[in-house]
Short mmCIF file of C-alpha atoms in Angstrom, two decimals:
data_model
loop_
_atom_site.label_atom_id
_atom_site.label_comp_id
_atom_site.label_asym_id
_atom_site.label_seq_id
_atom_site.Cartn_x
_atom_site.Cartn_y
_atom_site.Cartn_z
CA UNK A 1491 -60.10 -6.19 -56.26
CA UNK A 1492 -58.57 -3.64 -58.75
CA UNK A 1493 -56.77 -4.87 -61.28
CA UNK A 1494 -52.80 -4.66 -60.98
CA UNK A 1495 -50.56 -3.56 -64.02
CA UNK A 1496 -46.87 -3.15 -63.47
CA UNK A 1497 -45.29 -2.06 -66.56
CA UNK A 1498 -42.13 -4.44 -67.29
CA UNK A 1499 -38.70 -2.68 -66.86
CA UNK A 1500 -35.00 -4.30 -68.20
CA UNK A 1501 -34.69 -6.56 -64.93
CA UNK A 1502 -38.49 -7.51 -64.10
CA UNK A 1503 -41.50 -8.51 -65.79
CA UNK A 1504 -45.10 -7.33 -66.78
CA UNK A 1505 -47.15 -7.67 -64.50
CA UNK A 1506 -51.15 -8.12 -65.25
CA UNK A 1507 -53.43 -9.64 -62.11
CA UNK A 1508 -56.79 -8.57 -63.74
CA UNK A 1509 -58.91 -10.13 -60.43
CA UNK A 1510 -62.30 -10.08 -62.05
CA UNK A 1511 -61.71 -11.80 -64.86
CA UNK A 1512 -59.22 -14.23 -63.31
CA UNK A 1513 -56.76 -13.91 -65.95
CA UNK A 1514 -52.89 -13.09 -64.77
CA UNK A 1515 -49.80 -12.86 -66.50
CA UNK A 1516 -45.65 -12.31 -65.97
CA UNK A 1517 -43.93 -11.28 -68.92
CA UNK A 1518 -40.55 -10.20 -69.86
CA UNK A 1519 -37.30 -10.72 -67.73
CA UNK A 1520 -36.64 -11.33 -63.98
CA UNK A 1521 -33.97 -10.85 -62.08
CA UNK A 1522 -35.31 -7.54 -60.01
CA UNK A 1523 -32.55 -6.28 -57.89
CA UNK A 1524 -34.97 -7.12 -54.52
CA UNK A 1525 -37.14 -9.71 -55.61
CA UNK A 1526 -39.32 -10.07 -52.42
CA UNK A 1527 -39.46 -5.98 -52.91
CA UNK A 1528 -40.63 -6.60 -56.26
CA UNK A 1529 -42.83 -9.83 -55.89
CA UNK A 1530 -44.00 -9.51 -52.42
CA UNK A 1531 -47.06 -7.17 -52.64
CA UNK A 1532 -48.43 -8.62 -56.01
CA UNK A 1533 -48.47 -12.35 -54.93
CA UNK A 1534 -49.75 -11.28 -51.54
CA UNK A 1535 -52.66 -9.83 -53.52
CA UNK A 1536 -53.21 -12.95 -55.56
CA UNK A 1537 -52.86 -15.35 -52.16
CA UNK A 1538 -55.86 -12.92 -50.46
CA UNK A 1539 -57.69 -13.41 -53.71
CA UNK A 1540 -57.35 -17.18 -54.16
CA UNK A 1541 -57.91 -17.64 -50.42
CA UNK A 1542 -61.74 -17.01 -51.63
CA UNK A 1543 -61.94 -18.64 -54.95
CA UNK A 1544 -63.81 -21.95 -54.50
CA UNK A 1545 -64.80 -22.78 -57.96
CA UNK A 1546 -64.60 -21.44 -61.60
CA UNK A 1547 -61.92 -20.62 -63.73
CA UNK A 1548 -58.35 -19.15 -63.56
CA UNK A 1549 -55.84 -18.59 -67.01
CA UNK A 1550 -52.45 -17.70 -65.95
CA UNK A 1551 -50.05 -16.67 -68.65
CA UNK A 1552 -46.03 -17.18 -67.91
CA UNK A 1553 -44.23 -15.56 -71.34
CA UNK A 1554 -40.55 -14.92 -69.53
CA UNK A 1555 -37.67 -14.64 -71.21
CA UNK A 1556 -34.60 -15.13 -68.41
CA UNK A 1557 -35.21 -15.52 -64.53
CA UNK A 1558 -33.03 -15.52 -61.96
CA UNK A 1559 -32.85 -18.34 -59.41
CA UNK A 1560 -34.45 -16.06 -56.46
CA UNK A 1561 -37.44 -15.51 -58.63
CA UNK A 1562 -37.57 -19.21 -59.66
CA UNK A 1563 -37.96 -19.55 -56.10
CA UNK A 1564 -40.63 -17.07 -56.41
CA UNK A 1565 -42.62 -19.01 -58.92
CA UNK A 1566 -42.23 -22.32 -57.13
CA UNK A 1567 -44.37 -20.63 -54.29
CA UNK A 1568 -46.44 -19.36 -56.53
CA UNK A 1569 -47.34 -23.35 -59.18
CA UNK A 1570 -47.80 -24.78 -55.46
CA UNK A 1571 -50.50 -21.94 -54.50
CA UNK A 1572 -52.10 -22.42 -57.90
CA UNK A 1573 -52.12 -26.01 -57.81
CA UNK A 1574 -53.84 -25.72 -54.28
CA UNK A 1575 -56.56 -23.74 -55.73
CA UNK A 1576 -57.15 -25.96 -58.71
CA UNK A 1577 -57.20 -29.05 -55.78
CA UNK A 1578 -60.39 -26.98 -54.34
CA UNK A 1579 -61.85 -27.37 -57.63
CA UNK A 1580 -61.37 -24.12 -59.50
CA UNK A 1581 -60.36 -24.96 -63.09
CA UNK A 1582 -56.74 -23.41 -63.31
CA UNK A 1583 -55.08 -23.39 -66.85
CA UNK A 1584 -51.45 -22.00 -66.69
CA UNK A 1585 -50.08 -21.17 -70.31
CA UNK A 1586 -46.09 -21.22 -70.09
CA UNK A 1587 -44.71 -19.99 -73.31
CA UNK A 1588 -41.40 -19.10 -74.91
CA UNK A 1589 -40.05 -18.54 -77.75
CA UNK A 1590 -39.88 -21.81 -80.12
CA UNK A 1591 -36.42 -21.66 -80.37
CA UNK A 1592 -35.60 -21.59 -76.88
CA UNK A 1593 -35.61 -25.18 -75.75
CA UNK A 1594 -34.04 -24.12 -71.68
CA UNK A 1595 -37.29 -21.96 -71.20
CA UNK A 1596 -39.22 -24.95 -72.36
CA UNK A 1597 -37.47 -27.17 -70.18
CA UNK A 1598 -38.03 -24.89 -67.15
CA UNK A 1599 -41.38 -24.71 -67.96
CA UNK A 1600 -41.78 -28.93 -68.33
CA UNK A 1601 -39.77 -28.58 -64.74
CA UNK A 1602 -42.03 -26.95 -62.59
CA UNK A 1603 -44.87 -29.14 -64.90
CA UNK A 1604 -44.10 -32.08 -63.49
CA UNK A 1605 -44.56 -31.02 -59.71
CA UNK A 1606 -48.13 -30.70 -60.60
CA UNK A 1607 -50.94 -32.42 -59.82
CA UNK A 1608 -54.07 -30.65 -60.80
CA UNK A 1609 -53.37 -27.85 -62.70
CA UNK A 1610 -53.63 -27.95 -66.46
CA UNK A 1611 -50.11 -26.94 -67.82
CA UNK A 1612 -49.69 -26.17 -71.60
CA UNK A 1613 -46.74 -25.49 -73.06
CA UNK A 1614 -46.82 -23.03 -75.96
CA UNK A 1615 -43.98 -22.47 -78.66
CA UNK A 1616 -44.10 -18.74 -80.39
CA UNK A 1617 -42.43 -17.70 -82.86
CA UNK A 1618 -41.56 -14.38 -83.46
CA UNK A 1619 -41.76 -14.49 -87.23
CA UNK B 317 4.44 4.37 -72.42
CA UNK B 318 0.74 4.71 -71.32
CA UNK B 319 -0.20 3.35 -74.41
CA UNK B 320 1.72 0.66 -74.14
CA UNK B 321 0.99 -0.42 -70.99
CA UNK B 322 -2.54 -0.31 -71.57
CA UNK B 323 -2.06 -2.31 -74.82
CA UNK B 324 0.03 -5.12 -72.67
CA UNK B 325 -3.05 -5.33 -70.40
CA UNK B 326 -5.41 -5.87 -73.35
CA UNK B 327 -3.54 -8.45 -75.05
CA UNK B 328 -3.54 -9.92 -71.79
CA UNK B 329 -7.46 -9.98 -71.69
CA UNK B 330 -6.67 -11.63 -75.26
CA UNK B 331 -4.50 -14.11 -74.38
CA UNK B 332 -7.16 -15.27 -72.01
CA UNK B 333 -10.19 -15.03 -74.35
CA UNK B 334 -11.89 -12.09 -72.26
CA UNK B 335 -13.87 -10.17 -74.29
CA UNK B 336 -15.62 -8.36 -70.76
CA UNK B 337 -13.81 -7.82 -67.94
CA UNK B 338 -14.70 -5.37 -64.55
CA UNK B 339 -12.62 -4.97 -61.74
CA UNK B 340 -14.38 -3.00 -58.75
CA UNK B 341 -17.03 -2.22 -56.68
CA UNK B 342 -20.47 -3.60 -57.71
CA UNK B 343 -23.79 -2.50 -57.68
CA UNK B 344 -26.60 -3.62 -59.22
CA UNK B 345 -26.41 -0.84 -61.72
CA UNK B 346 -23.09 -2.12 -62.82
CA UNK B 347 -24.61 -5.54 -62.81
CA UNK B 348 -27.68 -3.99 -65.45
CA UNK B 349 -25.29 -2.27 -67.65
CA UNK B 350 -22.71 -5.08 -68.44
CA UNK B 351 -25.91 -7.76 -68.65
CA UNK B 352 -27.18 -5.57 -71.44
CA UNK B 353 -23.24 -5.51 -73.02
CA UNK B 354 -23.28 -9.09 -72.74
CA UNK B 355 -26.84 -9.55 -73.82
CA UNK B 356 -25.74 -7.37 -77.15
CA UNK B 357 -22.52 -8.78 -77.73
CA UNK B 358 -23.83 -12.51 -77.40
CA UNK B 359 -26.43 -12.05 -80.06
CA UNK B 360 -24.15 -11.32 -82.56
CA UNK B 361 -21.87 -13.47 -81.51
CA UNK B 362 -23.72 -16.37 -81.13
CA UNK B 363 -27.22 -18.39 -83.33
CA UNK B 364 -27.43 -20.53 -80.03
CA UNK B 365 -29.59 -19.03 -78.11
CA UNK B 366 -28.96 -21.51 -74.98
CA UNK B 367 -25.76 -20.87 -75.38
CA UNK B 368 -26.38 -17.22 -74.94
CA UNK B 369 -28.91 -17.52 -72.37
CA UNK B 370 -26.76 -19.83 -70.22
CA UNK B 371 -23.39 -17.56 -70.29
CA UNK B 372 -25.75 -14.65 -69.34
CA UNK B 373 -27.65 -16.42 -66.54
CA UNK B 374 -23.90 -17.56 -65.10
CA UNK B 375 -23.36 -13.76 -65.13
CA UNK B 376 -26.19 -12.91 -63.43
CA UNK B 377 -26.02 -15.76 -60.70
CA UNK B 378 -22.20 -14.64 -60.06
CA UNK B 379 -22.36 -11.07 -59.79
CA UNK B 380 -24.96 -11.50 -57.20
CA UNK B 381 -23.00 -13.87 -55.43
CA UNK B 382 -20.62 -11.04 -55.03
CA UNK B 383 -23.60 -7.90 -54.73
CA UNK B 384 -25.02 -10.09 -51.81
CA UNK B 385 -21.61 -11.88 -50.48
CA UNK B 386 -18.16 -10.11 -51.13
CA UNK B 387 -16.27 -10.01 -47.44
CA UNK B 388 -14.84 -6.80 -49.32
CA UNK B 389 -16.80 -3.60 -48.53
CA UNK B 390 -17.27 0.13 -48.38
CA UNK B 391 -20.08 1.86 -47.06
CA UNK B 392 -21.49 4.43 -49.69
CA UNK B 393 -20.51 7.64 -48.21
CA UNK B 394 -23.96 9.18 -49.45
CA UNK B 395 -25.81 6.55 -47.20
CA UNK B 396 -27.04 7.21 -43.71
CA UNK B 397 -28.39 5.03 -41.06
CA UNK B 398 -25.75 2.12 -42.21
CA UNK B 399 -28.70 0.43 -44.68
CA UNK B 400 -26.05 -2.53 -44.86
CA UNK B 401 -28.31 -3.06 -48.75
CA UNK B 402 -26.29 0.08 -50.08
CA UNK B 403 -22.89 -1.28 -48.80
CA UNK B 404 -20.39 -1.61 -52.09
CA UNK B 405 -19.09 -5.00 -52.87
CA UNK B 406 -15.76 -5.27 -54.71
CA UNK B 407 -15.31 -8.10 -57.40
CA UNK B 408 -14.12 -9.37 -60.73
CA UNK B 409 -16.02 -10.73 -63.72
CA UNK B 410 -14.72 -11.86 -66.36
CA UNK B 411 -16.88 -13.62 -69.60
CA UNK B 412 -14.86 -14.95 -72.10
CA UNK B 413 -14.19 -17.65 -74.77
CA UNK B 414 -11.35 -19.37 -75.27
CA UNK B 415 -11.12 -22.78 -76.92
CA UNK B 416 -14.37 -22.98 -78.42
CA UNK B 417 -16.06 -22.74 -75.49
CA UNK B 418 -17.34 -19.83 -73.02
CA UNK B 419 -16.66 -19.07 -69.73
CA UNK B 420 -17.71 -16.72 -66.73
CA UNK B 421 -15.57 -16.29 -63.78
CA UNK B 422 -15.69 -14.31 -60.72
CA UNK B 423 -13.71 -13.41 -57.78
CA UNK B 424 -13.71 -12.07 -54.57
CA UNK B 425 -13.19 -11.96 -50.25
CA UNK B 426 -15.05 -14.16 -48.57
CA UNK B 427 -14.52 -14.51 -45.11
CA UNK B 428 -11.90 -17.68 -43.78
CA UNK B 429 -14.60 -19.22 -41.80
CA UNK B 430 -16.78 -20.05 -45.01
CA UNK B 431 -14.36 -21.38 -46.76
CA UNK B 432 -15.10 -24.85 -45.49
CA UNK B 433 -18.82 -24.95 -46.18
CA UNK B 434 -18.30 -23.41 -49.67
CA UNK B 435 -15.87 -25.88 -50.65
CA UNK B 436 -17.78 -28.66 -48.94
CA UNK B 437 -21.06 -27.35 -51.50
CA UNK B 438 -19.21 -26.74 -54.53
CA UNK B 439 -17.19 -29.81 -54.57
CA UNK B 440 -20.39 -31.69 -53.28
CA UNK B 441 -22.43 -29.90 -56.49
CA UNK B 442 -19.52 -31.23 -59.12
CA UNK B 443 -20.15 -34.97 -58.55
CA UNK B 444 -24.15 -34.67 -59.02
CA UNK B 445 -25.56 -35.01 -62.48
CA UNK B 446 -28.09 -32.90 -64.35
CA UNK B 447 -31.07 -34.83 -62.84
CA UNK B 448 -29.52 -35.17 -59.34
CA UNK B 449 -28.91 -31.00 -59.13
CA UNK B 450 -32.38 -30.63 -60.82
CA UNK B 451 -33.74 -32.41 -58.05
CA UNK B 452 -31.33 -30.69 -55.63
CA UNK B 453 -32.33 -27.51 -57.25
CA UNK B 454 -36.20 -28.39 -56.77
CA UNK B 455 -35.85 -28.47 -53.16
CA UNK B 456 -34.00 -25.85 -52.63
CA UNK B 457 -36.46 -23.87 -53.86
CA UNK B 458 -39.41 -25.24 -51.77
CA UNK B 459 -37.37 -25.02 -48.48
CA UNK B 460 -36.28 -22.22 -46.23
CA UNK B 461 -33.70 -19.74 -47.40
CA UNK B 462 -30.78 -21.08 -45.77
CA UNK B 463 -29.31 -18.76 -43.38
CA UNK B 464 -26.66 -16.43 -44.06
CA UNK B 465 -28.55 -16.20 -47.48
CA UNK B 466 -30.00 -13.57 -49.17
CA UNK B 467 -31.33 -15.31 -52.25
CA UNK B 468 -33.02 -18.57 -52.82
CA UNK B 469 -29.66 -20.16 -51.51
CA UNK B 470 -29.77 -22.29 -54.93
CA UNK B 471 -27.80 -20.09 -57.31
CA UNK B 472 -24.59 -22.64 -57.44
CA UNK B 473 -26.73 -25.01 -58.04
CA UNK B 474 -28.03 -23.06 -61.07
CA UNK B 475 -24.46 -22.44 -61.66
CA UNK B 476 -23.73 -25.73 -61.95
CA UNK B 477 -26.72 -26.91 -64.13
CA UNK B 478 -26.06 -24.18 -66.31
CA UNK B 479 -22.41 -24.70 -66.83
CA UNK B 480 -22.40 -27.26 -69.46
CA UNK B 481 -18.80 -27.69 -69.46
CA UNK B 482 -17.85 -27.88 -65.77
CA UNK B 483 -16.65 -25.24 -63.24
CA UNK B 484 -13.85 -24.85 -61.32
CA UNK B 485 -13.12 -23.20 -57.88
CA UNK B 486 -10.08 -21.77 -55.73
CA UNK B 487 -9.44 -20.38 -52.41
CA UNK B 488 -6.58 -18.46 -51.08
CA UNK B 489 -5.80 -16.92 -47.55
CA UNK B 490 -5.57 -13.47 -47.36
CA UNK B 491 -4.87 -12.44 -43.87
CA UNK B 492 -6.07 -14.01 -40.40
CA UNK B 493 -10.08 -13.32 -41.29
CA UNK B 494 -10.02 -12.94 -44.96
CA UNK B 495 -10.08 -15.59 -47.72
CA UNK B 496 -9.83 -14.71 -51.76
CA UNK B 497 -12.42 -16.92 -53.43
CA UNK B 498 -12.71 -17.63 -57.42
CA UNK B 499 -14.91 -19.22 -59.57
CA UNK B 500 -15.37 -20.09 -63.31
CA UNK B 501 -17.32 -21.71 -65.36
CA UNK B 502 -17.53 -23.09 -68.57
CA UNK B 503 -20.42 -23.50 -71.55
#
């Protein structure tokens, strides 16, 4: 599968699915105006993708800055798919990080954490110093 | 005299602590625009950045309340084949700070027969603690969108884990079908 890139605007994020390499990323803000518009097609092209990964590895990279609570919504769907995959036994790493001064991102982050059972969650602090 | 009277309306907005205020029909282009004002105005206002985020994410989570909900509409007139998405909704926001602490408020029409389950919700939401709407929160987000909603259905309760301080809410009667609703919330 191609890879997707989505350049980020003022309401939604970067988007990077690169499908061969198994790395993803959201990055930015989101509170799209549509958000199944906006997140529909690019999830439904992860799900198809995941649906054959049995085993290997998976990074995903979260670096948002605000979302809205329709796209938390959004993300909750998508932890639970990833978590699913990493129960088939692919090794899933998701990388959540904000800025080191922002202790609600890191909270948000520890939130949908704890929901998890197999994926390894890491939360990393940037500055941007 | 126009001066004037334009003058008595902004010390007004003082008197209150509003430093934004918008009055009229709201699209999500309005919504972009005054985010960014806040955004701006916010950082120079403020070190705390959870301060900052939090009054911006209770604008965000309000105006949309009234983009997806406001009982008070007109039909763009440049819009064919009634896409009910391009129907204007008319509201207030305010964002202010009086007292040492900030607050977002919103109003609008709602129609009378959900002013029952509203009030049931919100009053329901103000009794819960952080981890009890966290939890609420959680599965609101795993279930189905409620009906009637066009969102996740949780953005009260984001409302209300965001507002720090406490919100408040009114309703009025308007006319047989119509009900004024109003909400604020404080950081």
């Amino acid at each position: 599968m191609e890879t997707i890139h989505i350049a980020a605007t003022d309401r939604s994020p970067e988007v990077r699915f690169d499908f061969m390499a198994n790395h993803f990323s959201l990055k930015g803000e989101s509170y799209p105006e549509d958000v199944t518009e906006f997140y529909g097609p690019v999830i439904g092209r992860l799900e198809q993708h995941l649906e054959r990964l049995e085993d290997g590895a998976l990074i995903f990279d979260f670096e948002l800055i605000y979302f809205n609570s329709s796209s938390a919504k959004v993300l909750m769907g998508l932890f639970d798919l990833l978590d699913d995959v990493a129960g088939r036994g692919c090794r899933v790493s998701v990388n959540w990080r904000f800025e080191a001064d922002d202790d609600n991102m890191e909270e948000l982050g520890q939130e949908f954490a704890e929901d998890l059972s197999n994926v390894t969650f890491n939360l990393v602090p940037f500055s941007d110093a | 005299m126009l001066a004037q009277q334009t003058r008595a309306f902004r010390d007004m907005l003082a008197r209150e602590g509003i430093i934004f205020c918008y009055s009229g029909y709201i699209t999500e282009g309005v919504l972009t625009g005054i985010g960014a004002a806040i955004k701006n105005k916010l950082s120079v206002e403020t070190a705390d950045k959870k301060t900052a985020r939090g009054v911006f994410s209770l604008f965000i989570e309000q105006v949309q309340n009234i983009i997806r909900y406001s009982a008070e509409t007109q039909s763009a007139p440049a819009v064919v084949n009634g896409d009910p998405l391009t129907e204007l909704r008319y509201g207030i926001v305010t964002v202010g700070k009086l007292e040492g602490r900030y607050f977002v408020a919103c109003a609008n029409m709602i129609n009378r027969t959900d002013v029952e389950r509203l009030r049931t919700t919100l009053a329901e939401l103000q009794t819960l603690d952080q981890e009890a709407l966290k939890t609420l929160y959680k599965e609101r987000l795993r279930g189905e969108t409620p009906e009637g909603s066009k969102g996740a259905g949780a953005g009260f309760i984001d409302i209300a884990r965001r507002a720090t301080d406490g919100f408040e809410f009114d309703f009025i009667d308007i006319d047989d079908v119509h009900a004024y609703f109003a909400i604020k919330a404080f950081i």
